[in-house]
mmCIF file of C-alpha atoms in Angstrom:
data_model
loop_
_atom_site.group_PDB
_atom_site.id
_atom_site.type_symbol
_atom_site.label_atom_id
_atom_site.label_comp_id
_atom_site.label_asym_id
_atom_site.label_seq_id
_atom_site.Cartn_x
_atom_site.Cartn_y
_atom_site.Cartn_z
ATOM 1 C CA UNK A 1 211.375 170.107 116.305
ATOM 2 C CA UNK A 2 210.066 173.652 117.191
ATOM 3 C CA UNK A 3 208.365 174.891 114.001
ATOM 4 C CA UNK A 4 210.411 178.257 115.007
ATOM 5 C CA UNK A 5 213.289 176.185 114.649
ATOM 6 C CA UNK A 6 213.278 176.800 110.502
ATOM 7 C CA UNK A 7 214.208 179.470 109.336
ATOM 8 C CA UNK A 8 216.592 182.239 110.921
ATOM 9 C CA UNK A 9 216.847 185.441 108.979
ATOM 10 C CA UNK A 10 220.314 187.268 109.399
ATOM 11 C CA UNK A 11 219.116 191.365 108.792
ATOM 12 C CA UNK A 12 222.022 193.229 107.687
ATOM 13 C CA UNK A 13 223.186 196.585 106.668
ATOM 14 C CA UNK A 14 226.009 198.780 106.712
ATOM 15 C CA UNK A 15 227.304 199.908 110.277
ATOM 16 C CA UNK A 16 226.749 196.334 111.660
ATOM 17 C CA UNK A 17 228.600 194.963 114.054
ATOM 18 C CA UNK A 18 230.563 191.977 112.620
ATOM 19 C CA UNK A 19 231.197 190.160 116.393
ATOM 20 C CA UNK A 20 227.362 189.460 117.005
ATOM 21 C CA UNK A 21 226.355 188.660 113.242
ATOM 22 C CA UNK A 22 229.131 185.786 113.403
ATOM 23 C CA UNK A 23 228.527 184.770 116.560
ATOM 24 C CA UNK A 24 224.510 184.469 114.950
ATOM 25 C CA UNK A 25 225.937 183.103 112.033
ATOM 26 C CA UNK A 26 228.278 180.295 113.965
ATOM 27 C CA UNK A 27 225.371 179.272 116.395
ATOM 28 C CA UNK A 28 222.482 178.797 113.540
ATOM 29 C CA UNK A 29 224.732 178.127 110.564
ATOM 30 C CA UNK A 30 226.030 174.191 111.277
ATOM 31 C CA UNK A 31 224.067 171.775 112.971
ATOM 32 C CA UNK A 32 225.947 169.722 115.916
ATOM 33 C CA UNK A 33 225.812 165.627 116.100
ATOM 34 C CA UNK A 34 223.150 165.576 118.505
ATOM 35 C CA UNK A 35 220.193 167.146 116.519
ATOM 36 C CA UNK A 36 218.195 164.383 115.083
ATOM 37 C CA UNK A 37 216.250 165.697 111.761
ATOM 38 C CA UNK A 38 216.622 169.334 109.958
ATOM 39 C CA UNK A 39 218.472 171.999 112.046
ATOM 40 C CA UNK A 40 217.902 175.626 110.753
ATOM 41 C CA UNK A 41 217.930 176.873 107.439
ATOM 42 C CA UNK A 42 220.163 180.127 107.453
ATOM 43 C CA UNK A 43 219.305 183.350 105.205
ATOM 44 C CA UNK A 44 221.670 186.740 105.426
ATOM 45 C CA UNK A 45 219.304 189.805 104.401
ATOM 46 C CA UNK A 46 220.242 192.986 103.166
ATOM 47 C CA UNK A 47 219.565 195.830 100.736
ATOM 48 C CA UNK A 48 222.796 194.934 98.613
ATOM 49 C CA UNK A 49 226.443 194.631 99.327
ATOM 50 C CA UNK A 50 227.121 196.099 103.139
ATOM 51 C CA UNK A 51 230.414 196.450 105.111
ATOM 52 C CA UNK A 52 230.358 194.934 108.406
ATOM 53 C CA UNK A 53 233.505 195.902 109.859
ATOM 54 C CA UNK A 54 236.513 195.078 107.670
ATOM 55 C CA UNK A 55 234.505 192.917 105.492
ATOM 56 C CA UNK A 56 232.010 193.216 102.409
ATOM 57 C CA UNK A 57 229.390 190.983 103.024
ATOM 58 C CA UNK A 58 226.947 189.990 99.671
ATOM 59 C CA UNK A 59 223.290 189.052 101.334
ATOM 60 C CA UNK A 60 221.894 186.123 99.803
ATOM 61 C CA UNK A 61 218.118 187.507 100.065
ATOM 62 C CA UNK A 62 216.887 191.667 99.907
ATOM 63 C CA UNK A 63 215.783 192.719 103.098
ATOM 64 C CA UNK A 64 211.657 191.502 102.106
ATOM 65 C CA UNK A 65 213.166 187.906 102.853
ATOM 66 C CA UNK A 66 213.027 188.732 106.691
ATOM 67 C CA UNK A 67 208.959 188.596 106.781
ATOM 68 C CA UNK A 68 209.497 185.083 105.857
ATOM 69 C CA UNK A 69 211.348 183.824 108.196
ATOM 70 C CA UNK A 70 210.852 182.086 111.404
ATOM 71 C CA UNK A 71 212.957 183.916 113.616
ATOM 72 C CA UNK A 72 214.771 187.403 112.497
ATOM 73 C CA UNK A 73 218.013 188.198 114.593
ATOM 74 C CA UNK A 74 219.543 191.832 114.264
ATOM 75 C CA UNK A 75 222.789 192.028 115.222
ATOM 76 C CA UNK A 76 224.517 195.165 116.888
ATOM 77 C CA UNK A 77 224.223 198.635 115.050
ATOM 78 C CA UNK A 78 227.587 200.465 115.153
ATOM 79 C CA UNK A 79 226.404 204.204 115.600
ATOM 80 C CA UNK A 80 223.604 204.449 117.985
ATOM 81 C CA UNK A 81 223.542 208.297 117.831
ATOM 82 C CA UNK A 82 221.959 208.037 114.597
ATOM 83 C CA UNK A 83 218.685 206.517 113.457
ATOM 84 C CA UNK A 84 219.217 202.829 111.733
ATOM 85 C CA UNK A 85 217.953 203.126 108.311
ATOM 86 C CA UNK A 86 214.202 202.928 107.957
ATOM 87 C CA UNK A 87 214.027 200.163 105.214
ATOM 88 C CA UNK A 88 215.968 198.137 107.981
ATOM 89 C CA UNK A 89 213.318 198.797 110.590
ATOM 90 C CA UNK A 90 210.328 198.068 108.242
ATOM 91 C CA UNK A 91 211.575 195.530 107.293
ATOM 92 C CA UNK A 92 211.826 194.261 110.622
ATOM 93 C CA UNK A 93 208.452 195.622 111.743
ATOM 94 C CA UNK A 94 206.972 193.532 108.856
ATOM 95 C CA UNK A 95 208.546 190.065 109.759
ATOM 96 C CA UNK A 96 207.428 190.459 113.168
ATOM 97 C CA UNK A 97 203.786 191.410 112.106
ATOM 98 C CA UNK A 98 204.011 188.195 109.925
ATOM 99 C CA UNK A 99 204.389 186.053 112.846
ATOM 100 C CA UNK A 100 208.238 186.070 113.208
ATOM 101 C CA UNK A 101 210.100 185.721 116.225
ATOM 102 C CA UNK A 102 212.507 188.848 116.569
ATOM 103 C CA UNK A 103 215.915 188.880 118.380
ATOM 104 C CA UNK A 104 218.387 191.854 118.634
ATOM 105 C CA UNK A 105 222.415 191.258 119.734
ATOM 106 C CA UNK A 106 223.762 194.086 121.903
ATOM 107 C CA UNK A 107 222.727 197.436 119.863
ATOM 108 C CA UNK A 108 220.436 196.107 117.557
ATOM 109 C CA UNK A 109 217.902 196.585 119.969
ATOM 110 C CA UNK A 110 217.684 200.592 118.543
ATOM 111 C CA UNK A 111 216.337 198.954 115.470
ATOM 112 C CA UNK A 112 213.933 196.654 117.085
ATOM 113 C CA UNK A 113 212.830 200.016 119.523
ATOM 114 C CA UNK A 114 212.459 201.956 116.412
ATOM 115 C CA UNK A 115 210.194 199.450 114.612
ATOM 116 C CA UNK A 116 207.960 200.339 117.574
ATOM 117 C CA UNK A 117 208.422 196.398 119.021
ATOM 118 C CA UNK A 118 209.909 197.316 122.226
ATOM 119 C CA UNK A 119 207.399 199.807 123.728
ATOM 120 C CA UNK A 120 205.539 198.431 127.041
ATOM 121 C CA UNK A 121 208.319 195.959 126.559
ATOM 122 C CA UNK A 122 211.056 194.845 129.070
ATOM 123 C CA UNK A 123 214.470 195.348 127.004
ATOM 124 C CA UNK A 124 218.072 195.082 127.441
ATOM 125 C CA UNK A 125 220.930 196.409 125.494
ATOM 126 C CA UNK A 126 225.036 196.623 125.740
ATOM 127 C CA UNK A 127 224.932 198.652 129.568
ATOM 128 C CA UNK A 128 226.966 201.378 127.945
ATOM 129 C CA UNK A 129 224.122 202.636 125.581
ATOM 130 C CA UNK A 130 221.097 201.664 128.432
ATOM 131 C CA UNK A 131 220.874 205.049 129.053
ATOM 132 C CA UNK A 132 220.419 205.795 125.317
ATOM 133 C CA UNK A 133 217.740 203.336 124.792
ATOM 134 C CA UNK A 134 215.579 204.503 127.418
ATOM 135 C CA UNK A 135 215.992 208.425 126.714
ATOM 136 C CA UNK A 136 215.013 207.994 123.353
ATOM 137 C CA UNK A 137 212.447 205.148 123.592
ATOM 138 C CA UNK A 138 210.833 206.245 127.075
ATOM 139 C CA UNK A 139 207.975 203.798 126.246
ATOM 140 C CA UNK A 140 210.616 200.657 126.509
ATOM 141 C CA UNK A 141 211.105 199.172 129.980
ATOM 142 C CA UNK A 142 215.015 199.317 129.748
ATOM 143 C CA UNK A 143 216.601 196.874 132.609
ATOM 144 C CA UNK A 144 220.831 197.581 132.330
ATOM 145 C CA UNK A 145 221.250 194.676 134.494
ATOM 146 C CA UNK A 146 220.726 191.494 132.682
ATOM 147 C CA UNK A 147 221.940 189.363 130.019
ATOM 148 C CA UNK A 148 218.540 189.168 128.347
ATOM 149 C CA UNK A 149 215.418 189.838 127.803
ATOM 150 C CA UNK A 150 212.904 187.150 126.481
ATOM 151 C CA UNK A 151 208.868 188.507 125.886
ATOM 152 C CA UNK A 152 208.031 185.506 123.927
ATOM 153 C CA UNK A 153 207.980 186.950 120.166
ATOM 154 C CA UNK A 154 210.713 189.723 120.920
ATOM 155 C CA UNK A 155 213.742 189.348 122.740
ATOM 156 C CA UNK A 156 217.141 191.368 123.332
ATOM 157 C CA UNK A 157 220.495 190.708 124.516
ATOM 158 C CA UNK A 158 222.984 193.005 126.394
ATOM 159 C CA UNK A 159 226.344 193.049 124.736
ATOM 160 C CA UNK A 160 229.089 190.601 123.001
ATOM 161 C CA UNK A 161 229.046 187.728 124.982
ATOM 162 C CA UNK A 162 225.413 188.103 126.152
ATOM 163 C CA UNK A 163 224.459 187.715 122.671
ATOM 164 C CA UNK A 164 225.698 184.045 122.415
ATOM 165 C CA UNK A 165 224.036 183.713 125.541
ATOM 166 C CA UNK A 166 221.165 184.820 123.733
ATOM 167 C CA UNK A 167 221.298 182.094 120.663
ATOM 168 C CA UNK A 168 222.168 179.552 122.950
ATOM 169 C CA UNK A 169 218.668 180.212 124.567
ATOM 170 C CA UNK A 170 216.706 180.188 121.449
ATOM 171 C CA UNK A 171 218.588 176.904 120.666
ATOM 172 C CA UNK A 172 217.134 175.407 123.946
ATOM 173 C CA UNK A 173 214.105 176.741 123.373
ATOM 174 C CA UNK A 174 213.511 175.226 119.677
ATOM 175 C CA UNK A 175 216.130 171.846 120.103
ATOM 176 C CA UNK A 176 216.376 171.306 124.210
ATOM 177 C CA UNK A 177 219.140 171.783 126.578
ATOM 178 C CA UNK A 178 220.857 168.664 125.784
ATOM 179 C CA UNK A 179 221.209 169.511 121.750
ATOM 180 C CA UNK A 180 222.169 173.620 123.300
ATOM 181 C CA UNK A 181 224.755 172.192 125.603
ATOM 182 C CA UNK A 182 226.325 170.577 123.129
ATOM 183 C CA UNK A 183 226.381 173.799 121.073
ATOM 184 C CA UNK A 184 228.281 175.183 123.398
ATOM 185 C CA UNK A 185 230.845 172.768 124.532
ATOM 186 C CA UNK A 186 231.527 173.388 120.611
ATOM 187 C CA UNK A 187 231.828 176.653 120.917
ATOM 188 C CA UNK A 188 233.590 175.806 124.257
ATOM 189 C CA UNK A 189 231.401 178.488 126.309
ATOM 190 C CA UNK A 190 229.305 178.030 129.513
ATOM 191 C CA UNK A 191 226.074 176.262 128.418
ATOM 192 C CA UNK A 192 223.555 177.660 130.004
ATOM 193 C CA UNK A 193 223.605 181.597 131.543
ATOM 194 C CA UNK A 194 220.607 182.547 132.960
ATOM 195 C CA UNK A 195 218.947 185.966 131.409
ATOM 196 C CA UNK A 196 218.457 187.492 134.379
ATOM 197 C CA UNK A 197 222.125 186.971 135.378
ATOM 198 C CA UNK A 198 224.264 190.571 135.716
ATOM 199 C CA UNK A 199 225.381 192.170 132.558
ATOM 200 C CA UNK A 200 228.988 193.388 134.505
ATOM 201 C CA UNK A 201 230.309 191.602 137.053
ATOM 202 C CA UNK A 202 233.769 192.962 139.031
ATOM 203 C CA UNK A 203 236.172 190.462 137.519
ATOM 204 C CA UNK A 204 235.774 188.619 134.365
ATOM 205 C CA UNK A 205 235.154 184.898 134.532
ATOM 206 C CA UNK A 206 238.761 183.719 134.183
ATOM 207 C CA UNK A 207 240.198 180.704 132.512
ATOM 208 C CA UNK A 208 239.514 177.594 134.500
ATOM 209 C CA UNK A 209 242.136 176.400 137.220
ATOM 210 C CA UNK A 210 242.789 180.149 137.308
ATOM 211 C CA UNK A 211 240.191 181.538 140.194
ATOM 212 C CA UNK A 212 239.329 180.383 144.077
ATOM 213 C CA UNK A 213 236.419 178.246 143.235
ATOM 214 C CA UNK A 214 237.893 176.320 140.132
ATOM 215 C CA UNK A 215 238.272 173.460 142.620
ATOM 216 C CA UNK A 216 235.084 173.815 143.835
ATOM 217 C CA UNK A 217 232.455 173.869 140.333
ATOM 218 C CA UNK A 218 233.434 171.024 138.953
ATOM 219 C CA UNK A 219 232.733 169.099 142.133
ATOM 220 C CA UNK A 220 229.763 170.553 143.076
ATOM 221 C CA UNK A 221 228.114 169.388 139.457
ATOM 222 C CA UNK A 222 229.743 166.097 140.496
ATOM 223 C CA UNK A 223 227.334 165.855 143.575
ATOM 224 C CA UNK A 224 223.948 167.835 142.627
ATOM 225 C CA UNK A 225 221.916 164.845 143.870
ATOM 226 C CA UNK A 226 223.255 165.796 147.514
ATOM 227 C CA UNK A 227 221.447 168.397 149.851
ATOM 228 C CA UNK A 228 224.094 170.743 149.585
ATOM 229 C CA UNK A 229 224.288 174.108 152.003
ATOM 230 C CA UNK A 230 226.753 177.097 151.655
ATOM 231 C CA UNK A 231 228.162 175.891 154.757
ATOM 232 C CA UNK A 232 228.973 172.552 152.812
ATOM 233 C CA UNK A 233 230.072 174.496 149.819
ATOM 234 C CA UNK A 234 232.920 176.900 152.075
ATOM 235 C CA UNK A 235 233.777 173.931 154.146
ATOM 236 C CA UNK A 236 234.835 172.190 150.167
ATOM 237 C CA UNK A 237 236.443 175.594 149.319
ATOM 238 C CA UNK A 238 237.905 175.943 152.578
ATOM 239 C CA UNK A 239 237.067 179.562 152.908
ATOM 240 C CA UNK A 240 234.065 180.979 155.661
ATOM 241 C CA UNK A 241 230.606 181.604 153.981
ATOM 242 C CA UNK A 242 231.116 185.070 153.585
ATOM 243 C CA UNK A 243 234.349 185.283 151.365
ATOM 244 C CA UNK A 244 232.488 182.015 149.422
ATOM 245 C CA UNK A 245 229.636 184.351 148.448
ATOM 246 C CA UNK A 246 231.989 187.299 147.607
ATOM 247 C CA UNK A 247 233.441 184.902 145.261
ATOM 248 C CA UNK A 248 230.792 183.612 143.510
ATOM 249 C CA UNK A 249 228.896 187.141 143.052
ATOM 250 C CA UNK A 250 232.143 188.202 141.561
ATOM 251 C CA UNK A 251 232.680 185.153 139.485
ATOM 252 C CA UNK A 252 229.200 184.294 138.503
ATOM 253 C CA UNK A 253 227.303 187.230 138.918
ATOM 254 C CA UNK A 254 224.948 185.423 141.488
ATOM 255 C CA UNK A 255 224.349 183.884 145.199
ATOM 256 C CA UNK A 256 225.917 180.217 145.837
ATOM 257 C CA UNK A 257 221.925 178.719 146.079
ATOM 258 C CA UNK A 258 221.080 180.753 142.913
ATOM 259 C CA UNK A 259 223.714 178.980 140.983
ATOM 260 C CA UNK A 260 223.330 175.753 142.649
ATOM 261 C CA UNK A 261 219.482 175.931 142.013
ATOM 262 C CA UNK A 262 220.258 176.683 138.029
ATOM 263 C CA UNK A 263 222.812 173.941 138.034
ATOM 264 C CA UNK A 264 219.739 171.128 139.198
ATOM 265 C CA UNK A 265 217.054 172.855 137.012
ATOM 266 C CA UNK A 266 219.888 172.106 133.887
ATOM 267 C CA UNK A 267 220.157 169.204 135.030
ATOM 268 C CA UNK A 268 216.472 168.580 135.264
ATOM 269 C CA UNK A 269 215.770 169.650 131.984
ATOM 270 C CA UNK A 270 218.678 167.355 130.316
ATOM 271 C CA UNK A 271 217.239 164.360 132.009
ATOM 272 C CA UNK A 272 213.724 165.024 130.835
ATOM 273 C CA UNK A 273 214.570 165.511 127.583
ATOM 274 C CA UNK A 274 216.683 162.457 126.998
ATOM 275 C CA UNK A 275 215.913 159.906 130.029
ATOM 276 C CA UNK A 276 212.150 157.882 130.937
ATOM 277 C CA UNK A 277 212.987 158.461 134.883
ATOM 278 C CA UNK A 278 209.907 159.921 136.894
ATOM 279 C CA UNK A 279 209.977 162.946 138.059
ATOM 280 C CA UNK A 280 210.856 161.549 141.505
ATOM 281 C CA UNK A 281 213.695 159.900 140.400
ATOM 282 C CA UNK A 282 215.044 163.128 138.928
ATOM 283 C CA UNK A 283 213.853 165.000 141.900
ATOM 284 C CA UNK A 284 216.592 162.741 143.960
ATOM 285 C CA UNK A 285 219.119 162.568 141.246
ATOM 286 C CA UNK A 286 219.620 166.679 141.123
ATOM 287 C CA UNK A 287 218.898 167.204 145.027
ATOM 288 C CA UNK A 288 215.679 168.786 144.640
ATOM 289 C CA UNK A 289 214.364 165.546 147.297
ATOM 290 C CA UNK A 290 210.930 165.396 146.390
ATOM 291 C CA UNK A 291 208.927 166.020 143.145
ATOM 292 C CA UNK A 292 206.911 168.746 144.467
ATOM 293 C CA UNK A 293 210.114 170.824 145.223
ATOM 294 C CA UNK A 294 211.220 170.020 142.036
ATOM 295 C CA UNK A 295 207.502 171.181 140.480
ATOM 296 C CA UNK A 296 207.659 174.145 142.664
ATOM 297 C CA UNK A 297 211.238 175.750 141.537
ATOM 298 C CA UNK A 298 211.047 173.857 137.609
ATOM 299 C CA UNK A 299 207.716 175.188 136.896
ATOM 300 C CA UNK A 300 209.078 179.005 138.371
ATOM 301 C CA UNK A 301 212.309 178.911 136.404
ATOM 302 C CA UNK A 302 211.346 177.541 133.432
ATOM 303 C CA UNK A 303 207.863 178.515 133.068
ATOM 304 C CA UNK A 304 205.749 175.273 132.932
ATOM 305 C CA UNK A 305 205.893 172.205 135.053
ATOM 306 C CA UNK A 306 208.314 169.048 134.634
ATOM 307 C CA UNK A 307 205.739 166.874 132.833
ATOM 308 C CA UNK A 308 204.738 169.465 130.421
ATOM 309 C CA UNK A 309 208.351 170.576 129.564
ATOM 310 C CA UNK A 310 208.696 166.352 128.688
ATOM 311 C CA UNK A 311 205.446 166.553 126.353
ATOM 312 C CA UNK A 312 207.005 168.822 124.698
ATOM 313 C CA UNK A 313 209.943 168.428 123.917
ATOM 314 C CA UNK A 314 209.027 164.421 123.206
ATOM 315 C CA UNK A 315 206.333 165.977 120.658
ATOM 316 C CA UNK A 316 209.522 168.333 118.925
ATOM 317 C CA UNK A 317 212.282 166.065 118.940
ATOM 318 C CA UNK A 318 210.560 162.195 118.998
ATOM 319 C CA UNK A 319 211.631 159.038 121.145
ATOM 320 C CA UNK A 320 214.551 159.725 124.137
ATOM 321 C CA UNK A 321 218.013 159.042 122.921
ATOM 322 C CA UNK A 322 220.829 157.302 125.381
ATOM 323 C CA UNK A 323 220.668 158.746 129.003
ATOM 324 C CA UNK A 324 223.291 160.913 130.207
ATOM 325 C CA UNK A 325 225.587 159.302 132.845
ATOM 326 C CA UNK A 326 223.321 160.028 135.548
ATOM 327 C CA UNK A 327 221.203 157.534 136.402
ATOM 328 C CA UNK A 328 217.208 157.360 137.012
ATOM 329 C CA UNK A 329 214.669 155.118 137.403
ATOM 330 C CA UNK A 330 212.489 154.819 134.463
ATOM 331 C CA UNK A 331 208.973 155.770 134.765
ATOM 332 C CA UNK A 332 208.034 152.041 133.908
ATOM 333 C CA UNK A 333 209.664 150.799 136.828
#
């Protein structure tokens, strides 16, 4: 397991916004069946008794607790038109110069921009208050277009459900995909959003059987291992190319190929983590064809290259448990 993967420090105080410190608390609070040794150890920190919402929350830890911690995730702050309170961004500015890893849900990125950890940073925040952010922080990159925003030590998420998309990611970061998707399937949300995915798309993803291509997903994850084109994918739909794209930039917030090429890269990563298959047998199973198209778009995506991302996660999370229903030839044989 990720070192990270210890501790996760909830900071709270009053005019927090109770959606993204539950949806912190739900991700990091109970581990699922799949995670093989300790999952993370949970603190809420505060200055004393706070109202989040409707509720009266009592921290378990002062607000000092947060430079101990692993990772420190600030959920949204209610009132952005005033300053978050400065033992709340000290304390915050202090965990991170101790080595933690610091996260903000939706708003809470004013706190992390005020503790000065934003500035020549790349950020993201709920669209509505983008503006905001960058007029009062003009040394923080502010991108209103994404989901989130990952520099390594700091990261930020755009708003309500781009904050579970957030957790989700630090999940596969510290556990794998395989331990993240089953997070979600849990929490019965899309596994895996990519960051850099729109913040607002024109219609909401809606329930599934509801929408033109709810025929079409669920086959096309069916059949990753074939060389699939958009002509393939409108011919399935039965629409022409153009209305397919329309589609799936209003449903997904991306091109056809972009979400087919995140769809194999999942895919890629699941099998690395859990299966022995070479990375030419993967390379056939998700359609990449070869292993040096799979090393070329893995390593972009995902930062290092097939065989690394295996070391790894081998070194975190021991031997491979039972491989996923795809199949792959084992790197033995």
């Amino acid at each position: 397991m990720n070192p990270r993967a210890g501790t996760v420090a909830l900071a709270v105080t009053e005019g927090m916004l109770h959606f993204e410190l539950s949806v912190a608390y739900e991700v990091f609070g109970s581990a699922p069946d799949a995670v093989r040794g300790p999952w993370y150890d949970v603190a809420v920190c505060g200055p004393a008794a706070v109202r989040v919402g409707h509720f009266l929350l009592e921290p378990d830890h002062g607000l000092d607790r947060l430079a101990h911690a692993d990772t420190v995730i600030v959920p949204g702050w209610a009132d952005v038109d005033v300053s978050p309170p400065a033992d709340l961004v000290d304390a915050v500015r202090a965990a991170h110069a101790a080595g933690a890893r610091v996260a903000s849900l939706c708003t809470g990125a004013f706190v992390l921009a005020a503790a000065g950890l934003l500035d020549g940073r790349r950020a993201t925040t709920h669209w509505a208050h983008t503006a905001a952010l960058a007029a009062r922080h003009p040394a923080v990159e502010v991108d209103p277009d994404v989901l989130y925003v990952d520099n390594g030590s700091v990261l930020t998420s755009a708003g309500k459900a781009a904050a579970l998309d957030l957790c989700l990611h630090l999940v596969r970061l510290d556990h794998g995909s395989s331990v993240a998707n089953t997070v979600a399937r849990r929490l019965v949300v899309p596994p895996h959003r990519d960051g850099g995915q729109a913040q607002f798309v024109t219609t909401p993803f809606p329930a599934p059987g509801h929408h033109p291509l709810a025929g079409l997903l669920p086959w096309v994850l069916e059949n990753l291992d074939r060389p699939l084109t958009v002509e393939d994918l409108a011919r399935k739909a039965r629409m022409s190319s153009r209305h397919l794209s329309r589609h799936f930039r209003s449903l997904t917030g991306s091109t056809p190929l972009q979400w087919l090429l995140t769809q194999r890269i999942r895919l890629a990563q699941e099998l690395l983590e859990t299966t022995d298959g070479t990375v030419d047998a993967i390379a056939a199973v998700t359609g990449m064809g070869t292993a040096t198209t799979l090393r070329r778009h893995f390593s972009h995506r995902v930062g290092v290259p097939p065989d690394t991302y295996r070391r790894t996660f081998r070194r975190r999370n021991g031997s491979p448990g039972p491989a996923p229903a795809h199949t792959v030839r084992s790197a033995d044989s």
